[in-house]
Short mmCIF file of C-alpha atoms in Angstrom, two decimals:
data_model
loop_
_atom_site.label_atom_id
_atom_site.label_comp_id
_atom_site.label_asym_id
_atom_site.label_seq_id
_atom_site.Cartn_x
_atom_site.Cartn_y
_atom_site.Cartn_z
CA MET C 1 95.36 109.59 58.72
CA SER C 2 98.74 108.14 57.73
CA ASN C 3 100.31 111.47 56.76
CA GLN C 4 100.26 112.80 60.33
CA ASN C 5 100.63 109.44 62.11
CA ILE C 6 104.14 109.55 63.61
CA TYR C 7 104.03 105.82 64.44
CA SER C 8 103.42 104.58 60.89
CA ARG C 9 106.27 102.73 59.24
CA GLU C 10 106.09 105.04 56.21
CA ALA C 11 106.51 108.12 58.41
CA ILE C 12 109.42 106.54 60.29
CA LEU C 13 111.22 105.32 57.16
CA SER C 14 110.91 108.79 55.64
CA GLN C 15 113.08 110.15 58.49
CA ILE C 16 116.10 108.22 57.29
CA ASP C 17 118.66 110.10 55.25
CA ALA C 18 121.71 108.15 54.12
CA ASN C 19 124.09 111.07 54.71
CA GLU C 20 123.22 111.96 58.25
CA GLU C 21 125.14 110.87 61.31
CA TRP C 22 123.27 109.62 64.36
CA ASP C 23 124.50 110.42 67.87
CA VAL C 24 123.45 107.03 69.19
CA ILE C 25 122.52 103.87 67.30
CA VAL C 26 120.96 101.25 69.57
CA VAL C 27 120.89 97.63 68.41
CA GLY C 28 118.13 95.66 70.13
CA GLY C 29 114.56 96.59 71.06
CA GLY C 30 114.00 94.78 74.33
CA ALA C 31 113.82 96.41 77.76
CA THR C 32 117.47 97.52 77.72
CA GLY C 33 117.61 98.85 74.17
CA LEU C 34 114.30 100.70 74.43
CA GLY C 35 115.35 102.19 77.77
CA THR C 36 118.63 103.36 76.26
CA ALA C 37 116.89 104.91 73.25
CA LEU C 38 114.47 106.76 75.53
CA ASP C 39 117.24 108.05 77.78
CA SER C 40 119.23 109.19 74.75
CA ALA C 41 116.29 110.84 72.96
CA THR C 42 115.03 112.67 76.06
CA ARG C 43 118.49 114.19 76.54
CA GLY C 44 118.22 115.52 72.99
CA TYR C 45 120.63 113.18 71.18
CA LYS C 46 119.75 112.06 67.65
CA THR C 47 118.78 108.44 68.26
CA LEU C 48 118.14 105.41 66.05
CA LEU C 49 117.02 102.02 67.37
CA LEU C 50 117.01 98.87 65.22
CA GLU C 51 115.27 95.66 66.31
CA MET C 52 115.59 92.50 64.19
CA ALA C 53 112.18 91.09 65.16
CA ASP C 54 109.60 92.94 67.26
CA TYR C 55 109.96 95.02 70.42
CA ALA C 56 110.31 92.70 73.46
CA LYS C 57 110.05 89.64 71.19
CA GLY C 58 112.76 87.84 73.15
CA THR C 59 113.35 87.76 76.88
CA SER C 60 111.54 91.04 77.60
CA SER C 61 108.04 89.63 76.99
CA LYS C 62 108.67 86.42 78.91
CA SER C 63 109.36 87.59 82.46
CA THR C 64 107.52 86.58 85.65
CA LYS C 65 105.77 89.99 85.39
CA LEU C 66 107.23 91.29 88.64
CA VAL C 67 108.66 94.74 89.31
CA HIS C 68 110.65 93.77 92.33
CA GLY C 69 113.66 94.43 94.45
CA GLY C 70 114.54 90.76 94.39
CA VAL C 71 113.81 89.19 97.76
CA ARG C 72 116.27 86.40 96.99
CA TYR C 73 119.14 88.80 96.30
CA LEU C 74 118.52 90.02 99.84
CA ALA C 75 119.12 86.49 101.12
CA GLN C 76 122.39 86.48 99.15
CA GLY C 77 123.39 89.71 100.89
CA ASP C 78 123.42 91.80 97.71
CA ILE C 79 122.08 94.90 99.46
CA ASP C 80 123.09 97.43 96.78
CA LEU C 81 121.33 95.53 94.02
CA VAL C 82 118.15 95.28 96.12
CA LYS C 83 118.27 98.96 97.06
CA GLU C 84 118.68 100.08 93.47
CA ALA C 85 115.87 97.79 92.30
CA LEU C 86 113.50 98.97 95.03
CA HIS C 87 114.21 102.59 94.12
CA GLU C 88 113.52 101.85 90.44
CA ARG C 89 110.37 99.91 91.35
CA GLY C 90 109.04 103.05 93.00
CA LEU C 91 109.90 105.24 90.00
CA LEU C 92 108.29 102.82 87.56
CA ALA C 93 105.09 102.73 89.60
CA LYS C 94 104.97 106.54 89.25
CA ASN C 95 105.99 106.72 85.59
CA ALA C 96 103.74 103.91 84.32
CA PRO C 97 100.87 103.79 86.82
CA HIS C 98 98.58 102.14 84.24
CA LEU C 99 100.89 99.11 84.04
CA VAL C 100 102.52 98.71 87.45
CA LYS C 101 100.39 97.68 90.34
CA ASN C 102 100.95 96.97 93.98
CA GLN C 103 100.78 93.22 94.53
CA SER C 104 100.65 91.47 97.90
CA PHE C 105 102.66 88.26 98.21
CA ILE C 106 102.19 85.66 100.92
CA ILE C 107 104.95 83.28 101.98
CA PRO C 108 103.14 80.32 103.59
CA ASN C 109 104.97 79.02 106.68
CA TYR C 110 104.99 75.28 107.37
CA LYS C 111 107.79 75.30 109.98
CA TRP C 112 107.62 77.20 113.26
CA TRP C 113 110.81 79.24 112.61
CA GLU C 114 109.86 80.44 109.10
CA GLY C 115 107.46 83.14 110.25
CA MET C 116 110.11 84.86 112.33
CA TYR C 117 112.87 84.35 109.76
CA TYR C 118 110.92 85.82 106.83
CA THR C 119 109.33 88.60 108.85
CA ILE C 120 112.77 89.89 109.86
CA GLY C 121 114.16 89.56 106.33
CA LEU C 122 111.22 91.43 104.84
CA LYS C 123 111.45 94.22 107.42
CA VAL C 124 114.92 94.84 105.95
CA TYR C 125 113.34 94.81 102.46
CA ASP C 126 110.78 97.44 103.57
CA PHE C 127 113.51 99.53 105.17
CA LEU C 128 115.62 99.51 101.99
CA ALA C 129 112.63 100.70 99.95
CA GLY C 130 112.43 103.82 102.16
CA LYS C 131 109.94 106.43 100.96
CA LEU C 132 109.15 104.33 97.88
CA SER C 133 107.91 101.37 99.95
CA LEU C 134 104.65 99.86 98.65
CA GLY C 135 103.51 98.90 102.13
CA LYS C 136 104.76 97.18 105.29
CA SER C 137 105.34 93.45 105.49
CA LYS C 138 103.72 91.57 108.37
CA HIS C 139 103.17 88.15 109.87
CA ILE C 140 99.63 86.76 109.57
CA LYS C 141 98.01 83.93 111.51
CA THR C 142 96.96 80.60 110.01
CA LYS C 143 93.30 81.59 109.84
CA GLU C 144 93.99 84.77 107.82
CA THR C 145 96.43 82.90 105.58
CA VAL C 146 93.73 80.35 104.74
CA SER C 147 91.04 82.97 104.17
CA ARG C 148 93.31 84.85 101.74
CA LEU C 149 94.68 81.77 99.97
CA SER C 150 91.68 79.47 99.83
CA THR C 151 93.37 76.86 97.61
CA LEU C 152 96.44 76.51 99.86
CA LYS C 153 97.25 73.16 101.55
CA GLN C 154 96.33 73.57 105.22
CA GLU C 155 98.03 70.58 106.83
CA LYS C 156 100.87 71.76 109.12
CA LEU C 157 100.33 75.38 108.03
CA LYS C 158 101.68 77.79 110.68
CA GLY C 159 100.57 81.10 109.18
CA GLY C 160 102.23 83.31 106.63
CA VAL C 161 104.22 86.45 105.97
CA VAL C 162 102.78 89.12 103.68
CA TYR C 163 104.90 91.60 101.76
CA GLN C 164 104.28 94.04 98.90
CA ASP C 165 105.99 94.10 95.54
CA GLY C 166 105.14 95.34 92.07
CA GLN C 167 103.43 93.47 89.26
CA PHE C 168 103.25 94.62 85.63
CA ASP C 169 102.74 93.75 81.98
CA ASP C 170 106.18 93.50 80.42
CA SER C 171 105.57 93.77 76.68
CA ARG C 172 102.92 96.46 77.16
CA LEU C 173 105.57 98.48 78.98
CA ALA C 174 107.97 97.89 76.08
CA ILE C 175 105.42 99.17 73.57
CA ASN C 176 104.73 102.28 75.67
CA VAL C 177 108.46 102.98 75.98
CA ALA C 178 108.78 102.58 72.18
CA GLN C 179 105.92 105.04 71.62
CA SER C 180 107.54 107.48 74.06
CA CYS C 181 110.81 107.22 72.11
CA VAL C 182 109.03 108.10 68.87
CA GLU C 183 107.26 111.02 70.56
CA GLU C 184 110.63 112.27 71.84
CA GLY C 185 112.01 112.32 68.30
CA ALA C 186 113.87 109.00 68.14
CA THR C 187 113.67 106.84 65.01
CA LEU C 188 112.64 103.27 65.86
CA LEU C 189 112.36 100.38 63.43
CA ASN C 190 111.36 96.81 64.14
CA TYR C 191 112.12 94.08 61.58
CA PHE C 192 115.49 95.72 60.84
CA LYS C 193 118.37 93.28 61.22
CA VAL C 194 121.87 94.58 61.89
CA ASN C 195 124.28 92.36 59.97
CA GLY C 196 127.55 94.22 60.24
CA LEU C 197 129.43 97.05 61.92
CA GLU C 198 131.13 99.87 60.00
CA LYS C 199 134.60 101.09 60.99
CA ASP C 200 136.59 104.18 60.02
CA GLU C 201 140.26 104.34 58.90
CA GLN C 202 141.45 104.16 62.52
CA GLY C 203 139.42 100.98 63.08
CA ASN C 204 136.84 102.67 65.31
CA ILE C 205 133.18 101.81 64.96
CA SER C 206 131.39 104.40 62.84
CA GLY C 207 128.01 102.83 62.15
CA VAL C 208 126.05 99.70 61.21
CA LYS C 209 124.83 97.82 58.17
CA ALA C 210 121.22 96.70 58.42
CA THR C 211 118.47 95.11 56.34
CA ASP C 212 114.78 95.97 56.41
CA THR C 213 113.57 92.36 56.49
CA GLU C 214 110.11 93.31 55.21
CA THR C 215 111.45 94.65 51.91
CA ASN C 216 115.01 93.24 51.92
CA THR C 217 116.33 96.78 51.44
CA GLU C 218 119.87 97.26 52.73
CA TYR C 219 120.96 100.33 54.65
CA THR C 220 124.17 101.75 56.08
CA PHE C 221 123.75 104.04 59.08
CA LYS C 222 126.51 106.32 60.36
CA GLY C 223 126.72 106.82 64.11
CA LYS C 224 128.99 108.38 66.73
CA THR C 225 128.22 105.48 69.06
CA VAL C 226 126.75 102.02 68.63
CA VAL C 227 125.13 100.39 71.66
CA ASN C 228 124.80 96.61 71.69
CA ALA C 229 121.67 95.87 73.75
CA THR C 230 120.79 92.53 72.21
CA GLY C 231 120.40 90.37 75.33
CA ILE C 232 120.96 86.72 74.51
CA PHE C 233 122.32 87.76 71.08
CA THR C 234 125.03 89.96 72.62
CA ASP C 235 127.89 87.75 71.45
CA GLU C 236 126.82 87.88 67.79
CA ILE C 237 127.24 91.66 67.74
CA ILE C 238 130.48 91.52 69.76
CA GLN C 239 131.87 89.05 67.23
CA MET C 240 131.09 91.43 64.34
CA ASP C 241 133.46 93.82 66.10
CA ASN C 242 136.03 91.26 67.17
CA PRO C 243 135.77 87.65 65.99
CA GLU C 244 138.26 86.59 68.70
CA ALA C 245 136.21 87.97 71.61
CA ARG C 246 135.42 85.74 74.60
CA LYS C 247 131.77 84.77 75.02
CA MET C 248 130.02 87.26 77.33
CA VAL C 249 126.60 85.64 77.73
CA ARG C 250 125.31 82.26 78.73
CA PRO C 251 121.54 81.73 78.42
CA SER C 252 119.56 80.42 81.37
CA GLN C 253 116.00 79.36 80.61
CA GLY C 254 113.05 80.30 82.77
CA VAL C 255 109.72 78.59 82.13
CA HIS C 256 106.25 79.68 83.28
CA LEU C 257 102.93 77.87 83.23
CA VAL C 258 99.62 79.75 83.05
CA PHE C 259 96.47 78.42 84.74
CA ASP C 260 92.89 79.46 85.23
CA LYS C 261 92.20 81.87 88.11
CA SER C 262 90.46 79.10 90.09
CA PHE C 263 93.88 77.77 91.15
CA LEU C 264 94.53 81.03 93.03
CA PRO C 265 91.18 82.82 93.29
CA GLY C 266 92.11 85.71 95.62
CA ASN C 267 94.15 88.85 95.01
CA ASP C 268 97.30 87.58 96.71
CA ALA C 269 100.30 85.96 95.07
CA ILE C 270 102.19 83.06 96.63
CA MET C 271 105.94 83.11 97.05
CA ILE C 272 107.53 79.73 97.75
CA PRO C 273 110.96 80.60 99.12
CA LYS C 274 112.86 77.33 98.78
CA THR C 275 112.25 74.88 95.95
CA ASP C 276 114.24 71.67 95.42
CA ASP C 277 116.75 73.50 93.23
CA GLY C 278 117.16 76.36 95.74
CA ARG C 279 115.19 78.93 93.74
CA VAL C 280 111.99 80.71 94.62
CA LEU C 281 108.73 79.82 92.90
CA PHE C 282 105.99 82.40 92.36
CA ALA C 283 102.29 81.95 91.67
CA VAL C 284 101.04 85.37 90.62
CA PRO C 285 97.58 86.59 89.54
CA TRP C 286 97.93 88.20 86.09
CA HIS C 287 95.19 89.37 83.71
CA ASP C 288 92.59 87.12 85.33
CA LYS C 289 94.88 84.08 85.14
CA VAL C 290 97.66 82.70 87.33
CA ILE C 291 101.31 82.55 86.26
CA VAL C 292 103.45 79.94 88.00
CA GLY C 293 107.24 79.92 87.61
CA THR C 294 110.09 79.88 87.15
CA THR C 295 112.91 77.47 86.37
CA ASP C 296 116.62 78.04 85.87
CA THR C 297 118.09 75.76 83.23
CA MET C 298 121.49 76.58 81.76
CA LEU C 299 121.49 76.14 77.98
CA ASP C 300 124.24 76.06 75.40
CA GLU C 301 122.23 77.53 72.54
CA HIS C 302 119.74 80.35 72.25
CA SER C 303 116.82 81.24 70.01
CA LEU C 304 114.03 83.80 69.74
CA GLU C 305 111.42 81.18 70.66
CA PRO C 306 112.95 78.86 73.26
CA ILE C 307 111.04 75.68 74.09
CA ALA C 308 110.18 74.50 77.60
CA GLN C 309 111.78 71.18 78.46
CA GLU C 310 109.71 68.30 79.77
CA GLN C 311 111.49 68.26 83.15
CA GLU C 312 110.87 72.01 83.61
CA ILE C 313 107.13 71.56 83.12
CA GLU C 314 107.13 68.63 85.56
CA PHE C 315 109.19 70.56 88.12
CA ILE C 316 106.74 73.51 88.16
CA LEU C 317 103.70 71.24 88.40
CA LYS C 318 105.26 69.17 91.17
CA THR C 319 106.40 72.18 93.22
CA PHE C 320 103.12 74.09 92.81
CA ASN C 321 101.08 71.02 93.74
CA LYS C 322 103.01 70.62 97.01
CA TYR C 323 101.39 73.87 98.16
CA VAL C 324 97.89 73.83 96.68
CA ALA C 325 94.96 71.61 97.55
CA LYS C 326 93.45 71.92 94.08
CA GLN C 327 95.99 69.85 92.11
CA ALA C 328 97.08 71.20 88.73
CA THR C 329 97.57 68.79 85.85
CA ARG C 330 99.06 69.13 82.38
CA ASP C 331 95.52 69.48 80.98
CA ASP C 332 95.01 72.61 83.11
CA VAL C 333 97.89 74.49 81.48
CA LEU C 334 96.45 77.28 79.30
CA SER C 335 99.80 78.52 78.06
CA ILE C 336 103.44 77.80 78.64
CA PHE C 337 106.18 80.30 77.91
CA ALA C 338 109.95 80.15 78.14
CA GLY C 339 112.36 83.08 78.30
CA LEU C 340 116.16 83.18 78.23
CA ARG C 341 118.06 85.24 80.80
CA PRO C 342 121.26 86.61 79.30
CA LEU C 343 123.53 85.82 82.24
CA ALA C 344 127.18 86.81 82.28
CA ALA C 345 129.13 83.80 81.07
CA PRO C 346 131.43 82.44 83.78
CA LYS C 347 135.12 82.53 82.93
CA ASP C 348 135.28 78.81 83.71
CA ASN C 349 132.26 76.54 83.76
CA SER C 350 131.99 76.10 87.51
CA GLU C 351 129.55 78.84 88.47
CA LYS C 352 125.91 77.99 88.98
CA SER C 353 123.51 80.32 87.20
CA LYS C 354 121.81 81.56 90.35
CA GLU C 355 125.19 82.64 91.71
CA ILE C 356 126.17 84.65 88.64
CA SER C 357 125.64 88.32 89.40
CA ARG C 358 122.36 89.74 88.14
CA SER C 359 123.56 93.33 88.19
CA HIS C 360 124.22 94.96 84.84
CA LYS C 361 127.58 95.50 83.17
CA ILE C 362 128.72 97.97 80.54
CA ILE C 363 131.67 96.89 78.41
CA VAL C 364 133.42 99.11 75.87
CA SER C 365 135.54 97.38 73.21
CA LYS C 366 138.81 98.71 71.76
CA ALA C 367 136.91 99.85 68.67
CA GLY C 368 134.31 101.64 70.81
CA LEU C 369 131.37 99.21 70.74
CA VAL C 370 129.34 99.83 73.90
CA THR C 371 127.72 96.62 75.19
CA ILE C 372 125.20 96.58 78.03
CA THR C 373 124.30 93.19 79.51
CA GLY C 374 122.59 91.71 82.56
CA GLY C 375 120.08 93.54 84.70
CA LYS C 376 116.32 93.05 84.59
CA TRP C 377 113.12 94.88 83.67
CA THR C 378 112.85 96.54 87.08
CA THR C 379 116.16 98.37 86.61
CA PHE C 380 115.93 99.03 82.85
CA ARG C 381 115.75 102.82 83.32
CA ARG C 382 118.84 102.87 85.51
CA MET C 383 120.75 100.63 83.09
CA ALA C 384 119.97 103.07 80.30
CA GLN C 385 121.09 106.05 82.37
CA ASP C 386 124.38 104.34 83.18
CA THR C 387 124.90 103.44 79.51
CA VAL C 388 124.36 106.97 78.20
CA ASN C 389 126.49 108.43 81.02
CA LYS C 390 129.23 106.01 79.99
CA ILE C 391 129.06 107.22 76.37
CA ILE C 392 129.35 110.82 77.58
CA SER C 393 132.33 109.94 79.78
CA LEU C 394 134.06 108.45 76.72
CA GLY C 395 133.82 111.89 75.10
CA LYS C 396 131.51 110.69 72.31
CA LEU C 397 128.61 113.01 73.19
CA PRO C 398 128.27 116.49 74.73
CA LYS C 399 127.29 116.28 78.40
CA LYS C 400 123.55 116.54 79.14
CA GLU C 401 121.67 115.47 82.26
CA CYS C 402 119.46 112.37 82.43
CA LYS C 403 115.73 113.18 82.19
CA THR C 404 114.00 109.83 82.76
CA GLU C 405 113.57 109.72 86.56
CA GLN C 406 110.43 111.85 86.41
CA PHE C 407 109.44 111.00 82.84
CA ALA C 408 105.83 109.79 82.50
CA LEU C 409 105.65 107.08 79.84
CA HIS C 410 103.13 107.00 76.99
CA GLY C 411 99.66 106.23 78.37
CA ALA C 412 100.58 107.10 81.95
CA GLN C 413 97.50 107.62 84.07
CA PRO C 414 96.43 105.98 87.33
CA MET C 415 94.70 102.62 87.02
CA THR C 416 90.95 102.66 87.27
CA ASN C 417 88.32 99.95 86.83
CA LEU C 418 90.49 96.86 86.56
CA GLU C 419 87.36 94.94 85.51
CA ASN C 420 87.70 96.49 82.06
CA HIS C 421 90.74 94.86 80.43
CA LEU C 422 91.43 98.07 78.46
CA TYR C 423 92.81 99.72 81.62
CA ILE C 424 96.36 98.76 80.56
CA TYR C 425 96.16 101.27 77.70
CA GLY C 426 96.05 104.08 80.25
CA SER C 427 95.15 107.36 78.56
CA ASP C 428 94.73 105.56 75.19
CA LYS C 429 91.77 103.57 76.55
CA GLU C 430 89.27 106.26 75.54
CA LYS C 431 90.68 106.42 72.02
CA ILE C 432 90.19 102.67 71.57
CA GLU C 433 86.66 102.97 72.94
CA ASN C 434 86.03 105.74 70.38
CA LEU C 435 87.19 103.45 67.58
CA MET C 436 84.54 100.96 68.71
CA LYS C 437 81.88 103.67 68.80
CA GLN C 438 82.75 104.80 65.28
CA GLU C 439 82.81 101.24 63.92
CA PRO C 440 80.63 99.03 66.12
CA ASP C 441 81.87 95.78 64.54
CA LEU C 442 85.32 96.56 65.97
CA ALA C 443 83.83 96.00 69.43
CA GLU C 444 83.52 92.27 68.62
CA LYS C 445 85.79 89.95 70.57
CA LEU C 446 88.53 88.06 68.75
CA ASN C 447 87.60 84.93 70.71
CA PRO C 448 84.86 84.13 73.26
CA ASN C 449 87.49 82.91 75.77
CA LEU C 450 89.48 86.16 75.76
CA PRO C 451 88.49 89.79 76.38
CA PHE C 452 90.40 91.31 73.42
CA THR C 453 88.53 93.10 70.65
CA LYS C 454 89.05 93.79 66.95
CA ALA C 455 89.61 97.47 67.73
CA GLU C 456 92.78 96.54 69.62
CA VAL C 457 94.21 94.89 66.49
CA ILE C 458 93.61 98.04 64.44
CA TRP C 459 95.08 100.15 67.26
CA ALA C 460 98.17 97.92 67.47
CA ALA C 461 98.85 98.21 63.74
CA ARG C 462 98.11 101.92 63.52
CA TYR C 463 99.73 103.33 66.66
CA GLU C 464 101.80 100.55 68.24
CA MET C 465 104.01 99.53 65.30
CA ALA C 466 102.67 95.95 65.13
CA ARG C 467 103.51 94.24 61.82
CA THR C 468 102.49 90.59 62.28
CA ILE C 469 99.89 88.35 63.94
CA ASP C 470 102.53 87.38 66.49
CA ASP C 471 103.20 91.05 67.33
CA VAL C 472 99.50 91.50 68.04
CA LEU C 473 98.53 88.27 69.80
CA SER C 474 101.74 87.83 71.79
CA ARG C 475 102.83 91.33 72.76
CA ARG C 476 100.17 94.02 72.02
CA VAL C 477 97.36 91.95 73.54
CA ARG C 478 98.64 89.00 75.57
CA ALA C 479 96.43 86.29 74.05
CA LEU C 480 99.17 83.74 73.40
CA PHE C 481 100.46 84.07 76.97
CA LEU C 482 97.01 83.72 78.52
CA ASN C 483 95.33 81.04 76.42
CA ALA C 484 97.34 79.56 73.57
CA LYS C 485 94.41 77.63 72.09
CA ALA C 486 92.19 80.74 71.95
CA ALA C 487 95.09 82.69 70.39
CA ILE C 488 95.48 80.10 67.61
CA GLU C 489 91.72 80.29 66.93
CA SER C 490 91.97 84.11 66.74
CA ALA C 491 94.80 84.18 64.19
CA PRO C 492 92.68 84.23 60.95
CA VAL C 493 90.56 87.18 62.18
CA VAL C 494 93.72 89.08 63.15
CA ALA C 495 95.27 88.32 59.74
CA GLU C 496 92.19 89.75 58.05
CA LEU C 497 92.24 92.96 60.11
CA LEU C 498 96.00 93.47 59.72
CA ALA C 499 95.86 92.88 55.97
CA GLN C 500 93.22 95.62 55.64
CA GLU C 501 95.12 98.04 57.85
CA LEU C 502 98.58 97.40 56.36
CA GLY C 503 97.50 96.82 52.76
CA LYS C 504 98.56 93.17 52.44
CA ASP C 505 97.27 90.40 50.13
CA GLU C 506 95.79 86.89 50.54
CA ASN C 507 99.18 85.26 50.25
CA TRP C 508 100.52 87.36 53.14
CA LYS C 509 97.53 86.37 55.28
CA LYS C 510 98.09 82.67 54.62
CA ASN C 511 101.81 82.90 55.44
CA GLN C 512 101.10 84.90 58.57
CA VAL C 513 98.62 82.37 59.96
CA GLU C 514 101.07 79.53 59.26
CA ALA C 515 103.97 81.39 60.88
CA PHE C 516 101.90 82.22 63.96
CA ASN C 517 100.65 78.66 64.39
CA LYS C 518 104.22 77.42 64.26
CA ILE C 519 105.17 79.76 67.14
CA ALA C 520 102.00 79.08 69.13
CA LYS C 521 102.55 75.31 69.04
CA ASN C 522 105.36 75.77 71.60
CA TYR C 523 102.96 77.52 74.01
CA THR C 524 100.71 74.47 74.27
CA ILE C 525 101.46 71.20 76.05
#
């Protein structure tokens, strides 16, 4: 199998030749980096992407799982940002129909004026979406609000406003974009850490130094352009280019709590428009659970596995419980995950994080390092297009048109039978089912409290570039995000399967289980 498997690490490593020059080297394998690599590869440029951990390991797997125009940017009057995001939401729903679904949101109204206020605002939202609208917003009476949100507090309830937005699985999208990149001829490597930039005699950037952290082999890659798409790690790469550079990014932490479906049993999500800190809070059905979030806590330091602060957990519980009759406690939390938004650092320290612009920025240094920051999953395709267009405008690449607007991503096929959790694999679903037919023991579940099977672990290692237990249980299947305890219990089985598939020994298995448990500890209260 391995000789014709284009996704195997051996096949990918064999594509590297020390003498060749890449057109585009992308540093970072989150939403932005993967999008940029796909845009570049589909235009026919020779593309290399290096990710120090795993695809979407950082911020890109820890979103609120919404593909949205940003209702709150509308309130701030940022019409262009909303319009662009709504356009991209529509494209993403077409290009990844197995992952993006139409989700109805209800804003419960407890004051007489809210119904009118939100109905008008959301009519503008619908209008801006134009042909790509997912459905009209409307005001609903108290009785319908209660029948759709059976756990909602009913005292003083005056009805609700319903609107449509998109909902998706973030790290699954990342993996499908990565597979698409490989299929389009790009070379992608996770667990490759860039630790320096190369410059030519004129002082212009001419490549990167990187280490394969699995083997500790060092590489130097030559490239016409280097794109820094490292999110919260942006400043580390900028400082390799210019140690004097001003800090570009300030992390803001967003925490989410995951509960059993019984806290929100219907198909509708709740949007709470004004929390005590002036943000919106969402409670969204996701993979048969409910995600509630998020917070906005400015931090001074950043890490790959940020930890939720006590007051963030309390804030979410307190705010959620104001709206639901069935009160959630700490014991009800199945998983807790924190992500860091790479916000543009304010020039002085006065700006509040929610006021810092969320639109993306492309910065080109004197030496030619192209840095893309800001933005969000919904607009990742557009960010990539803008980045590659910028590189062309700098004269670093021959001009070619963007191809991603109508590009169907790996696995793209309309969603069917949402009861079967394998629907998120799209057109790969059948192939995974065939694996289970060929080897019936692969149909066994990893854990009785989760739907995921052994076949999915083999699939992840063989065709989805997974290298560790964390890659599998956090981002290929979403076990850690849905039920941290069940994920921890599944780790030894996953270690066993991965060791067989990747040819690893007992020692590796032991280290893997330990490493995963250390990560997973932060996902439990």
